[in-house]
Every structure is written in structure tokens, then in C-alpha cells.
Amino acid sequence: MRVPLIAGNWKMHMTRPEARELVRGIKSRLMGKEIRAQVGLAPPFTALETVANEIADTNWILVGQNAFWEEKGAFTGEISFGMLAEVGCKMVILGHSERRHIFGESDQWVGKKVQACLQWGLVPIVCVGETLDERESGLTLKVVERQLEGALGGLEENAAGEFVIAYEPVWAIGTGRTATPEQAQEVQAMVRDWLRRRFSPMRASRTRILYGGSVKPENIRELMECPDIDGALVGGASLDALGFAKIVEEGDRAAREGGK
Ligand code: PEP
């Protein structure tokens, strides 16, 4: 049984007072409700400690948005996995399309980050996804498989800890254009099949594969009804307390009703 995970990626938004208000807003909506899904929050680095304090009385998970693989040193502007662990992070988003496309992160870089992340006992949320050009050229599965190989192909089944994969078609991120459940399911099923071939049937059946790309309260249910969607990575809609809380509630309900 895979416990659904719904994580909010706040990107470069939220000062500390804004972060505090947002967490309190989400909590006021969700506290006391029976939610089985794991809730993750990925604030910018400057608000990590604030959010850690605000969620100390919950079982929610603090998530880093990125990190560098070295432990320490002359890497101006970077932050290490150890630093994220020390402030309370349990998971780290790696290979997000904005890191790949704006900051030029390669598949090989993502792979090195995944290795370092696991060595620190943190769970990487590995993002993969094709551009619109790649989709229209019929390259979606090939691109996603190449990204999976780059990020996870260097791991041995026995040595690898837990990781999460997020399928995020680039054309659906921040555009309001969500993949249809059929489009998402097709790729997510391929990812699970890749896990089975590359690692083991056990790894494939227990690894959570999230969908990301314009997830909103109105579409989370149909996405969560897909057999290979185990949760969501939510960008824009996670900045609104009520909207994010609704995504968690609806996503959790859809998962339970679907026997997930
Ligand atoms: C994201 O950045 O991971 C994302 C899915 O963004 P949005 O929900 O805004 O499309």
C-alpha cells in the first residue's frame, strides 16, 4: 500500500511572516480531520525554520527545494543536504524542470544530487518530464526514461533508500494546462514499469509516483483516480491555504475511495 503524498512547492515565494500565515491557514482547515495522505511543504530556504516550527505539532513533512551534493566548502549560493537535514527536512525536490531549464542542471547533476541526498538519509523527490516540443515529436517516453536513468540509474537496488518520483510535464507547469488523466497515467505507468525492470517488482510496487503540473482542487480527484498516481507536487495552488487544503482533502478522499 502506497501512502499518498501531497507536497506544496512554494518556489521563490513567501517571506517568513507570509509563510507563517500560510501554514496556519492550511492547518486551520486540516487539523482534526482524518487525513491519511502525507502532507509536505517546500518553502524557500529562508523560511524553512519558520515552517519547521509551525508544523512541529503535526506529522507533516518539511521538504527542501534543492541542494548541492558537496557537504561543505566554497560553493557560493549553494546549500548542502546536511544543512537541510539539520533544519528538519525529510525530503528534497531534485531535478525540477526550473532547475533543469533555467539553471542548466543536467541528468548527470541530478544523479549526483540523488546519491548525496540518499547518503544523508533524506528522500529525494525526483522530477522528470518532457517539454511540449518533445511531446509533439513523440519523444515523451524516451525523454522521461533518459531522465530516470540519469537520476536513478546509478543506484543499486539493495543500497538505494526510499525515493519518490514526480512526473511533471514541463508544458503543464504553471500554465494552467493540466495533463489529462490518460496522458499522466500513460507516463506514470511507464515509470513504474521502468522501476520494475531497472530495480525490482517490489521497488515498483512500493515507490510513490506523483503527478505535477497545474494541479488544482478541481482536478486532483480525477488524477488521483489513476492507478499509478500516488499524489501530487503542487506549485501555484499550494500558495493558497484554502486551495491547498482542498487539494489534500480531495486527493486523500479520492485515494481512499479508490482503495489506495
Ligand atoms: C511545480 O512547479 O512543481 C508545479 C507543478 O507547478 P504548478 O502546480 O504551478 O504547475
PDB file of C-alpha atoms and ligand atoms in Angstrom:
ATOM      1  CA  MET A   1       0.000   0.000   0.000  1.00  0.00           C
ATOM      2  CA  ARG A   2       1.432   3.379  -1.010  1.00  0.00           C
ATOM      3  CA  VAL A   3       0.557   6.269   1.299  1.00  0.00           C
ATOM      4  CA  PRO A   4      -0.406   9.232  -0.895  1.00  0.00           C
ATOM      5  CA  LEU A   5       1.876  12.252  -0.731  1.00  0.00           C
ATOM      6  CA  ILE A   6       0.708  15.769  -1.491  1.00  0.00           C
ATOM      7  CA  ALA A   7       3.547  18.278  -1.424  1.00  0.00           C
ATOM      8  CA  GLY A   8       3.437  22.021  -1.965  1.00  0.00           C
ATOM      9  CA  ASN A   9       6.388  23.564  -3.788  1.00  0.00           C
ATOM     10  CA  TRP A  10       6.374  27.234  -2.836  1.00  0.00           C
ATOM     11  CA  LYS A  11       9.280  28.044  -5.190  1.00  0.00           C
ATOM     12  CA  MET A  12      10.621  31.588  -4.644  1.00  0.00           C
ATOM     13  CA  HIS A  13       7.590  32.791  -2.723  1.00  0.00           C
ATOM     14  CA  MET A  14       6.859  33.598   0.909  1.00  0.00           C
ATOM     15  CA  THR A  15       8.750  35.711   3.386  1.00  0.00           C
ATOM     16  CA  ARG A  16       8.798  34.308   6.911  1.00  0.00           C
ATOM     17  CA  PRO A  17       5.662  36.163   8.097  1.00  0.00           C
ATOM     18  CA  GLU A  18       3.848  35.118   4.917  1.00  0.00           C
ATOM     19  CA  ALA A  19       4.987  31.532   5.390  1.00  0.00           C
ATOM     20  CA  ARG A  20       3.712  31.513   8.966  1.00  0.00           C
ATOM     21  CA  GLU A  21       0.337  32.796   7.856  1.00  0.00           C
ATOM     22  CA  LEU A  22       0.092  30.267   5.037  1.00  0.00           C
ATOM     23  CA  VAL A  23       0.903  27.293   7.285  1.00  0.00           C
ATOM     24  CA  ARG A  24      -1.573  28.481   9.902  1.00  0.00           C
ATOM     25  CA  GLY A  25      -4.234  28.823   7.220  1.00  0.00           C
ATOM     26  CA  ILE A  26      -3.654  25.280   5.960  1.00  0.00           C
ATOM     27  CA  LYS A  27      -3.627  23.922   9.496  1.00  0.00           C
ATOM     28  CA  SER A  28      -6.861  25.638  10.460  1.00  0.00           C
ATOM     29  CA  ARG A  29      -8.538  23.815   7.592  1.00  0.00           C
ATOM     30  CA  LEU A  30      -6.957  20.376   8.036  1.00  0.00           C
ATOM     31  CA  MET A  31      -6.312  19.898  11.742  1.00  0.00           C
ATOM     32  CA  GLY A  32      -8.629  17.433  13.417  1.00  0.00           C
ATOM     33  CA  LYS A  33      -9.612  15.849  10.096  1.00  0.00           C
ATOM     34  CA  GLU A  34      -8.785  12.281   9.363  1.00  0.00           C
ATOM     35  CA  ILE A  35      -6.250  12.556   6.564  1.00  0.00           C
ATOM     36  CA  ARG A  36      -4.130   9.549   5.692  1.00  0.00           C
ATOM     37  CA  ALA A  37      -2.126  11.306   2.971  1.00  0.00           C
ATOM     38  CA  GLN A  38       1.273  12.660   3.883  1.00  0.00           C
ATOM     39  CA  VAL A  39       1.466  16.432   3.571  1.00  0.00           C
ATOM     40  CA  GLY A  40       4.757  18.005   2.513  1.00  0.00           C
ATOM     41  CA  LEU A  41       5.704  21.690   2.431  1.00  0.00           C
ATOM     42  CA  ALA A  42       8.684  23.016   0.470  1.00  0.00           C
ATOM     43  CA  PRO A  43       9.260  26.654   1.409  1.00  0.00           C
ATOM     44  CA  PRO A  44      12.239  28.704   0.231  1.00  0.00           C
ATOM     45  CA  PHE A  45      15.398  28.148   2.312  1.00  0.00           C
ATOM     46  CA  THR A  46      14.902  31.329   4.343  1.00  0.00           C
ATOM     47  CA  ALA A  47      11.524  30.129   5.636  1.00  0.00           C
ATOM     48  CA  LEU A  48      12.482  26.507   6.396  1.00  0.00           C
ATOM     49  CA  GLU A  49      12.985  27.046  10.109  1.00  0.00           C
ATOM     50  CA  THR A  50       9.797  29.090  10.414  1.00  0.00           C
ATOM     51  CA  VAL A  51       7.794  26.338   8.737  1.00  0.00           C
ATOM     52  CA  ALA A  52       9.566  23.643  10.795  1.00  0.00           C
ATOM     53  CA  ASN A  53       8.392  25.390  13.967  1.00  0.00           C
ATOM     54  CA  GLU A  54       4.862  25.864  12.676  1.00  0.00           C
ATOM     55  CA  ILE A  55       4.422  22.198  11.752  1.00  0.00           C
ATOM     56  CA  ALA A  56       6.152  20.783  14.843  1.00  0.00           C
ATOM     57  CA  ASP A  57       2.770  19.649  16.227  1.00  0.00           C
ATOM     58  CA  THR A  58       1.775  17.843  13.012  1.00  0.00           C
ATOM     59  CA  ASN A  59       3.073  14.830  11.095  1.00  0.00           C
ATOM     60  CA  TRP A  60       3.668  16.972   8.021  1.00  0.00           C
ATOM     61  CA  ILE A  61       6.978  16.819   6.254  1.00  0.00           C
ATOM     62  CA  LEU A  62       9.429  19.635   5.646  1.00  0.00           C
ATOM     63  CA  VAL A  63      10.838  19.477   2.124  1.00  0.00           C
ATOM     64  CA  GLY A  64      13.849  21.258   0.612  1.00  0.00           C
ATOM     65  CA  GLN A  65      13.559  22.635  -2.922  1.00  0.00           C
ATOM     66  CA  ASN A  66      17.101  21.802  -3.993  1.00  0.00           C
ATOM     67  CA  ALA A  67      20.597  21.154  -2.615  1.00  0.00           C
ATOM     68  CA  PHE A  68      24.166  20.671  -3.804  1.00  0.00           C
ATOM     69  CA  TRP A  69      25.933  17.328  -3.447  1.00  0.00           C
ATOM     70  CA  GLU A  70      29.067  18.530  -1.623  1.00  0.00           C
ATOM     71  CA  GLU A  71      28.968  18.522   2.163  1.00  0.00           C
ATOM     72  CA  LYS A  72      30.519  21.978   2.621  1.00  0.00           C
ATOM     73  CA  GLY A  73      33.033  24.322   1.025  1.00  0.00           C
ATOM     74  CA  ALA A  74      33.477  27.187  -1.378  1.00  0.00           C
ATOM     75  CA  PHE A  75      30.184  26.898  -3.263  1.00  0.00           C
ATOM     76  CA  THR A  76      28.719  30.381  -3.011  1.00  0.00           C
ATOM     77  CA  GLY A  77      24.957  30.424  -3.110  1.00  0.00           C
ATOM     78  CA  GLU A  78      24.557  26.686  -2.563  1.00  0.00           C
ATOM     79  CA  ILE A  79      23.204  24.713   0.378  1.00  0.00           C
ATOM     80  CA  SER A  80      24.045  21.144   1.400  1.00  0.00           C
ATOM     81  CA  PHE A  81      21.835  18.160   2.172  1.00  0.00           C
ATOM     82  CA  GLY A  82      23.317  18.136   5.685  1.00  0.00           C
ATOM     83  CA  MET A  83      22.105  21.699   6.214  1.00  0.00           C
ATOM     84  CA  LEU A  84      18.622  20.743   5.068  1.00  0.00           C
ATOM     85  CA  ALA A  85      18.620  17.701   7.356  1.00  0.00           C
ATOM     86  CA  GLU A  86      19.756  19.820  10.286  1.00  0.00           C
ATOM     87  CA  VAL A  87      16.866  22.251   9.884  1.00  0.00           C
ATOM     88  CA  GLY A  88      14.401  19.356   9.822  1.00  0.00           C
ATOM     89  CA  CYS A  89      13.892  18.442   6.158  1.00  0.00           C
ATOM     90  CA  LYS A  90      12.978  14.847   5.416  1.00  0.00           C
ATOM     91  CA  MET A  91      12.653  15.147   1.642  1.00  0.00           C
ATOM     92  CA  VAL A  92      14.268  17.222  -1.106  1.00  0.00           C
ATOM     93  CA  ILE A  93      12.907  18.079  -4.573  1.00  0.00           C
ATOM     94  CA  LEU A  94      15.591  17.312  -7.176  1.00  0.00           C
ATOM     95  CA  GLY A  95      15.698  17.845 -10.916  1.00  0.00           C
ATOM     96  CA  HIS A  96      12.713  20.185 -11.002  1.00  0.00           C
ATOM     97  CA  SER A  97      12.205  21.441 -14.549  1.00  0.00           C
ATOM     98  CA  GLU A  98      13.001  25.002 -13.445  1.00  0.00           C
ATOM     99  CA  ARG A  99      16.381  23.758 -12.168  1.00  0.00           C
ATOM    100  CA  ARG A 100      16.961  21.895 -15.425  1.00  0.00           C
ATOM    101  CA  HIS A 101      15.769  24.595 -17.823  1.00  0.00           C
ATOM    102  CA  ILE A 102      16.620  27.877 -16.081  1.00  0.00           C
ATOM    103  CA  PHE A 103      19.741  26.798 -14.181  1.00  0.00           C
ATOM    104  CA  GLY A 104      21.026  24.227 -16.656  1.00  0.00           C
ATOM    105  CA  GLU A 105      21.079  21.159 -14.405  1.00  0.00           C
ATOM    106  CA  SER A 106      21.929  18.051 -16.385  1.00  0.00           C
ATOM    107  CA  ASP A 107      20.728  14.489 -15.863  1.00  0.00           C
ATOM    108  CA  GLN A 108      24.190  13.732 -14.517  1.00  0.00           C
ATOM    109  CA  TRP A 109      23.945  16.522 -11.930  1.00  0.00           C
ATOM    110  CA  VAL A 110      20.569  15.276 -10.806  1.00  0.00           C
ATOM    111  CA  GLY A 111      22.085  11.800 -10.405  1.00  0.00           C
ATOM    112  CA  LYS A 112      24.898  13.120  -8.198  1.00  0.00           C
ATOM    113  CA  LYS A 113      22.405  15.032  -6.092  1.00  0.00           C
ATOM    114  CA  VAL A 114      20.196  11.958  -5.678  1.00  0.00           C
ATOM    115  CA  GLN A 115      23.186   9.937  -4.428  1.00  0.00           C
ATOM    116  CA  ALA A 116      24.155  12.623  -1.899  1.00  0.00           C
ATOM    117  CA  CYS A 117      20.548  13.041  -0.785  1.00  0.00           C
ATOM    118  CA  LEU A 118      20.182   9.320  -0.060  1.00  0.00           C
ATOM    119  CA  GLN A 119      23.519   9.243   1.763  1.00  0.00           C
ATOM    120  CA  TRP A 120      22.114  11.840   4.146  1.00  0.00           C
ATOM    121  CA  GLY A 121      19.065   9.653   4.764  1.00  0.00           C
ATOM    122  CA  LEU A 122      16.806  12.146   3.010  1.00  0.00           C
ATOM    123  CA  VAL A 123      14.166  11.105   0.491  1.00  0.00           C
ATOM    124  CA  PRO A 124      14.626  12.660  -2.959  1.00  0.00           C
ATOM    125  CA  ILE A 125      11.553  13.673  -4.920  1.00  0.00           C
ATOM    126  CA  VAL A 126      12.976  13.227  -8.408  1.00  0.00           C
ATOM    127  CA  CYS A 127      11.205  15.307 -11.054  1.00  0.00           C
ATOM    128  CA  VAL A 128      11.032  14.183 -14.663  1.00  0.00           C
ATOM    129  CA  GLY A 129       9.005  15.426 -17.605  1.00  0.00           C
ATOM    130  CA  GLU A 130       9.073  16.366 -21.259  1.00  0.00           C
ATOM    131  CA  THR A 131       8.726  19.756 -22.975  1.00  0.00           C
ATOM    132  CA  LEU A 132       5.878  20.457 -25.368  1.00  0.00           C
ATOM    133  CA  ASP A 133       8.228  20.072 -28.353  1.00  0.00           C
ATOM    134  CA  GLU A 134       9.353  16.696 -27.084  1.00  0.00           C
ATOM    135  CA  ARG A 135       5.752  15.559 -26.572  1.00  0.00           C
ATOM    136  CA  GLU A 136       4.707  16.721 -30.014  1.00  0.00           C
ATOM    137  CA  SER A 137       7.691  14.920 -31.527  1.00  0.00           C
ATOM    138  CA  GLY A 138       6.600  11.679 -29.861  1.00  0.00           C
ATOM    139  CA  LEU A 139       9.623  11.680 -27.548  1.00  0.00           C
ATOM    140  CA  THR A 140       7.878  11.761 -24.170  1.00  0.00           C
ATOM    141  CA  LEU A 141       8.657   8.237 -23.003  1.00  0.00           C
ATOM    142  CA  LYS A 142      12.202   8.381 -24.330  1.00  0.00           C
ATOM    143  CA  VAL A 143      12.957  11.669 -22.553  1.00  0.00           C
ATOM    144  CA  VAL A 144      11.436  10.543 -19.281  1.00  0.00           C
ATOM    145  CA  GLU A 145      13.341   7.261 -19.400  1.00  0.00           C
ATOM    146  CA  ARG A 146      16.602   9.138 -20.068  1.00  0.00           C
ATOM    147  CA  GLN A 147      15.925  11.390 -17.071  1.00  0.00           C
ATOM    148  CA  LEU A 148      15.136   8.390 -14.877  1.00  0.00           C
ATOM    149  CA  GLU A 149      18.372   6.688 -15.921  1.00  0.00           C
ATOM    150  CA  GLY A 150      20.366   9.853 -15.197  1.00  0.00           C
ATOM    151  CA  ALA A 151      18.813  10.377 -11.791  1.00  0.00           C
ATOM    152  CA  LEU A 152      18.423   6.834 -10.504  1.00  0.00           C
ATOM    153  CA  GLY A 153      20.290   4.536 -12.863  1.00  0.00           C
ATOM    154  CA  GLY A 154      23.464   4.674 -10.763  1.00  0.00           C
ATOM    155  CA  LEU A 155      21.763   3.197  -7.700  1.00  0.00           C
ATOM    156  CA  GLU A 156      21.920  -0.430  -6.642  1.00  0.00           C
ATOM    157  CA  GLU A 157      18.618  -1.931  -5.546  1.00  0.00           C
ATOM    158  CA  ASN A 158      19.984  -3.032  -2.191  1.00  0.00           C
ATOM    159  CA  ALA A 159      21.809   0.205  -1.433  1.00  0.00           C
ATOM    160  CA  ALA A 160      19.093   2.590  -2.563  1.00  0.00           C
ATOM    161  CA  GLY A 161      16.880   4.015   0.177  1.00  0.00           C
ATOM    162  CA  GLU A 162      13.408   5.332  -0.445  1.00  0.00           C
ATOM    163  CA  PHE A 163      12.845   7.749  -3.290  1.00  0.00           C
ATOM    164  CA  VAL A 164       9.775   9.390  -4.799  1.00  0.00           C
ATOM    165  CA  ILE A 165       9.326  10.256  -8.470  1.00  0.00           C
ATOM    166  CA  ALA A 166       7.266  13.204  -9.722  1.00  0.00           C
ATOM    167  CA  TYR A 167       6.147  13.197 -13.338  1.00  0.00           C
ATOM    168  CA  GLU A 168       5.818  16.853 -14.265  1.00  0.00           C
ATOM    169  CA  PRO A 169       5.276  17.599 -17.950  1.00  0.00           C
ATOM    170  CA  VAL A 170       7.048  20.929 -18.492  1.00  0.00           C
ATOM    171  CA  TRP A 171       4.176  22.243 -20.624  1.00  0.00           C
ATOM    172  CA  ALA A 172       1.791  21.768 -17.702  1.00  0.00           C
ATOM    173  CA  ILE A 173       3.860  23.562 -15.054  1.00  0.00           C
ATOM    174  CA  GLY A 174       2.478  26.962 -14.133  1.00  0.00           C
ATOM    175  CA  THR A 175       0.489  27.136 -17.369  1.00  0.00           C
ATOM    176  CA  GLY A 176      -2.954  26.149 -16.124  1.00  0.00           C
ATOM    177  CA  ARG A 177      -2.840  23.365 -18.711  1.00  0.00           C
ATOM    178  CA  THR A 178      -3.029  20.073 -16.821  1.00  0.00           C
ATOM    179  CA  ALA A 179      -2.211  16.749 -18.446  1.00  0.00           C
ATOM    180  CA  THR A 180      -5.353  14.708 -18.917  1.00  0.00           C
ATOM    181  CA  PRO A 181      -5.603  11.755 -16.537  1.00  0.00           C
ATOM    182  CA  GLU A 182      -4.951   9.491 -19.565  1.00  0.00           C
ATOM    183  CA  GLN A 183      -1.793  11.384 -20.550  1.00  0.00           C
ATOM    184  CA  ALA A 184      -0.498  11.349 -16.990  1.00  0.00           C
ATOM    185  CA  GLN A 185      -1.393   7.700 -16.407  1.00  0.00           C
ATOM    186  CA  GLU A 186       0.379   6.590 -19.581  1.00  0.00           C
ATOM    187  CA  VAL A 187       3.683   8.098 -18.464  1.00  0.00           C
ATOM    188  CA  GLN A 188       3.283   7.142 -14.806  1.00  0.00           C
ATOM    189  CA  ALA A 189       2.675   3.516 -15.807  1.00  0.00           C
ATOM    190  CA  MET A 190       5.828   3.619 -17.917  1.00  0.00           C
ATOM    191  CA  VAL A 191       7.775   4.990 -14.928  1.00  0.00           C
ATOM    192  CA  ARG A 192       6.525   2.125 -12.777  1.00  0.00           C
ATOM    193  CA  ASP A 193       7.464  -0.355 -15.456  1.00  0.00           C
ATOM    194  CA  TRP A 194      10.940   1.198 -15.650  1.00  0.00           C
ATOM    195  CA  LEU A 195      11.276   0.757 -11.864  1.00  0.00           C
ATOM    196  CA  ARG A 196      10.295  -2.891 -12.210  1.00  0.00           C
ATOM    197  CA  ARG A 197      12.827  -3.512 -14.983  1.00  0.00           C
ATOM    198  CA  ARG A 198      15.647  -1.427 -13.513  1.00  0.00           C
ATOM    199  CA  PHE A 199      15.193  -2.366  -9.835  1.00  0.00           C
ATOM    200  CA  SER A 200      12.576  -4.953  -8.881  1.00  0.00           C
ATOM    201  CA  PRO A 201       8.819  -5.645  -8.809  1.00  0.00           C
ATOM    202  CA  MET A 202       8.916  -4.841  -5.087  1.00  0.00           C
ATOM    203  CA  ARG A 203      10.510  -1.429  -5.692  1.00  0.00           C
ATOM    204  CA  ALA A 204       7.999  -0.724  -8.455  1.00  0.00           C
ATOM    205  CA  SER A 205       5.023  -1.539  -6.292  1.00  0.00           C
ATOM    206  CA  ARG A 206       6.145   0.466  -3.267  1.00  0.00           C
ATOM    207  CA  THR A 207       7.573   3.609  -4.926  1.00  0.00           C
ATOM    208  CA  ARG A 208       5.293   6.623  -4.931  1.00  0.00           C
ATOM    209  CA  ILE A 209       4.929   8.365  -8.278  1.00  0.00           C
ATOM    210  CA  LEU A 210       3.423  11.834  -8.045  1.00  0.00           C
ATOM    211  CA  TYR A 211       1.918  13.956 -10.778  1.00  0.00           C
ATOM    212  CA  GLY A 212       2.726  17.677 -11.014  1.00  0.00           C
ATOM    213  CA  GLY A 213       1.572  20.377 -13.408  1.00  0.00           C
ATOM    214  CA  SER A 214      -1.303  22.792 -12.720  1.00  0.00           C
ATOM    215  CA  VAL A 215      -2.891  20.599 -10.051  1.00  0.00           C
ATOM    216  CA  LYS A 216      -5.883  22.366  -8.515  1.00  0.00           C
ATOM    217  CA  PRO A 217      -8.789  21.470  -6.214  1.00  0.00           C
ATOM    218  CA  GLU A 218     -10.910  20.903  -9.351  1.00  0.00           C
ATOM    219  CA  ASN A 219      -8.667  18.289 -10.976  1.00  0.00           C
ATOM    220  CA  ILE A 220      -6.968  16.431  -8.121  1.00  0.00           C
ATOM    221  CA  ARG A 221      -9.746  13.843  -7.883  1.00  0.00           C
ATOM    222  CA  GLU A 222      -9.594  12.619 -11.500  1.00  0.00           C
ATOM    223  CA  LEU A 223      -5.808  12.489 -11.298  1.00  0.00           C
ATOM    224  CA  MET A 224      -5.801  10.550  -8.035  1.00  0.00           C
ATOM    225  CA  GLU A 225      -8.225   8.046  -9.542  1.00  0.00           C
ATOM    226  CA  CYS A 226      -5.473   6.901 -11.925  1.00  0.00           C
ATOM    227  CA  PRO A 227      -3.892   3.666 -10.719  1.00  0.00           C
ATOM    228  CA  ASP A 228      -0.308   4.913 -10.955  1.00  0.00           C
ATOM    229  CA  ILE A 229      -0.755   8.385  -9.473  1.00  0.00           C
ATOM    230  CA  ASP A 230       0.131   8.334  -5.794  1.00  0.00           C
ATOM    231  CA  GLY A 231      -0.094  12.014  -5.021  1.00  0.00           C
ATOM    232  CA  ALA A 232       0.798  15.426  -6.327  1.00  0.00           C
ATOM    233  CA  LEU A 233       3.529  18.017  -6.394  1.00  0.00           C
ATOM    234  CA  VAL A 234       1.655  21.295  -6.347  1.00  0.00           C
ATOM    235  CA  GLY A 235       3.182  24.645  -7.319  1.00  0.00           C
ATOM    236  CA  GLY A 236       0.957  27.706  -7.749  1.00  0.00           C
ATOM    237  CA  ALA A 237      -2.082  26.273  -5.983  1.00  0.00           C
ATOM    238  CA  SER A 238      -0.026  25.492  -2.870  1.00  0.00           C
ATOM    239  CA  LEU A 239       0.344  29.230  -2.162  1.00  0.00           C
ATOM    240  CA  ASP A 240      -3.313  29.496  -1.272  1.00  0.00           C
ATOM    241  CA  ALA A 241      -4.182  27.961   2.108  1.00  0.00           C
ATOM    242  CA  LEU A 242      -7.745  27.064   1.283  1.00  0.00           C
ATOM    243  CA  GLY A 243      -6.907  25.737  -2.185  1.00  0.00           C
ATOM    244  CA  PHE A 244      -4.029  23.598  -0.960  1.00  0.00           C
ATOM    245  CA  ALA A 245      -6.054  22.228   1.946  1.00  0.00           C
ATOM    246  CA  LYS A 246      -8.818  21.308  -0.518  1.00  0.00           C
ATOM    247  CA  ILE A 247      -6.305  19.508  -2.736  1.00  0.00           C
ATOM    248  CA  VAL A 248      -5.126  17.497   0.265  1.00  0.00           C
ATOM    249  CA  GLU A 249      -8.671  16.665   1.362  1.00  0.00           C
ATOM    250  CA  GLU A 250      -9.941  15.790  -2.105  1.00  0.00           C
ATOM    251  CA  GLY A 251      -6.808  13.867  -3.036  1.00  0.00           C
ATOM    252  CA  ASP A 252      -6.966  11.892   0.182  1.00  0.00           C
ATOM    253  CA  ARG A 253     -10.652  11.128  -0.286  1.00  0.00           C
ATOM    254  CA  ALA A 254     -10.163  10.008  -3.884  1.00  0.00           C
ATOM    255  CA  ALA A 255      -7.288   7.744  -2.838  1.00  0.00           C
ATOM    256  CA  ARG A 256      -9.312   6.148  -0.049  1.00  0.00           C
ATOM    257  CA  GLU A 257     -12.352   5.635  -2.235  1.00  0.00           C
ATOM    258  CA  GLY A 258     -10.131   4.079  -4.872  1.00  0.00           C
ATOM    259  CA  GLY A 259      -8.753   1.618  -2.331  1.00  0.00           C
ATOM    260  CA  LYS A 260      -5.296   3.210  -2.358  1.00  0.00           C
TER     261      LYS A 260
HETATM  262  C1  PEP B   1       5.753  22.603  -9.883  1.00  0.00           C
HETATM  263  O1  PEP B   1       6.431  23.606 -10.028  1.00  0.00           O
HETATM  264  O2  PEP B   1       6.255  21.584  -9.391  1.00  0.00           O
HETATM  265  C2  PEP B   1       4.375  22.652 -10.333  1.00  0.00           C
HETATM  266  C3  PEP B   1       3.754  21.539 -10.507  1.00  0.00           C
HETATM  267  O3  PEP B   1       3.831  23.911 -10.541  1.00  0.00           O
HETATM  268  P1  PEP B   1       2.293  24.255 -10.881  1.00  0.00           P
HETATM  269  O4  PEP B   1       1.428  23.434  -9.943  1.00  0.00           O
HETATM  270  O5  PEP B   1       2.165  25.727 -10.618  1.00  0.00           O
HETATM  271  O6  PEP B   1       2.065  23.888 -12.289  1.00  0.00           O
END
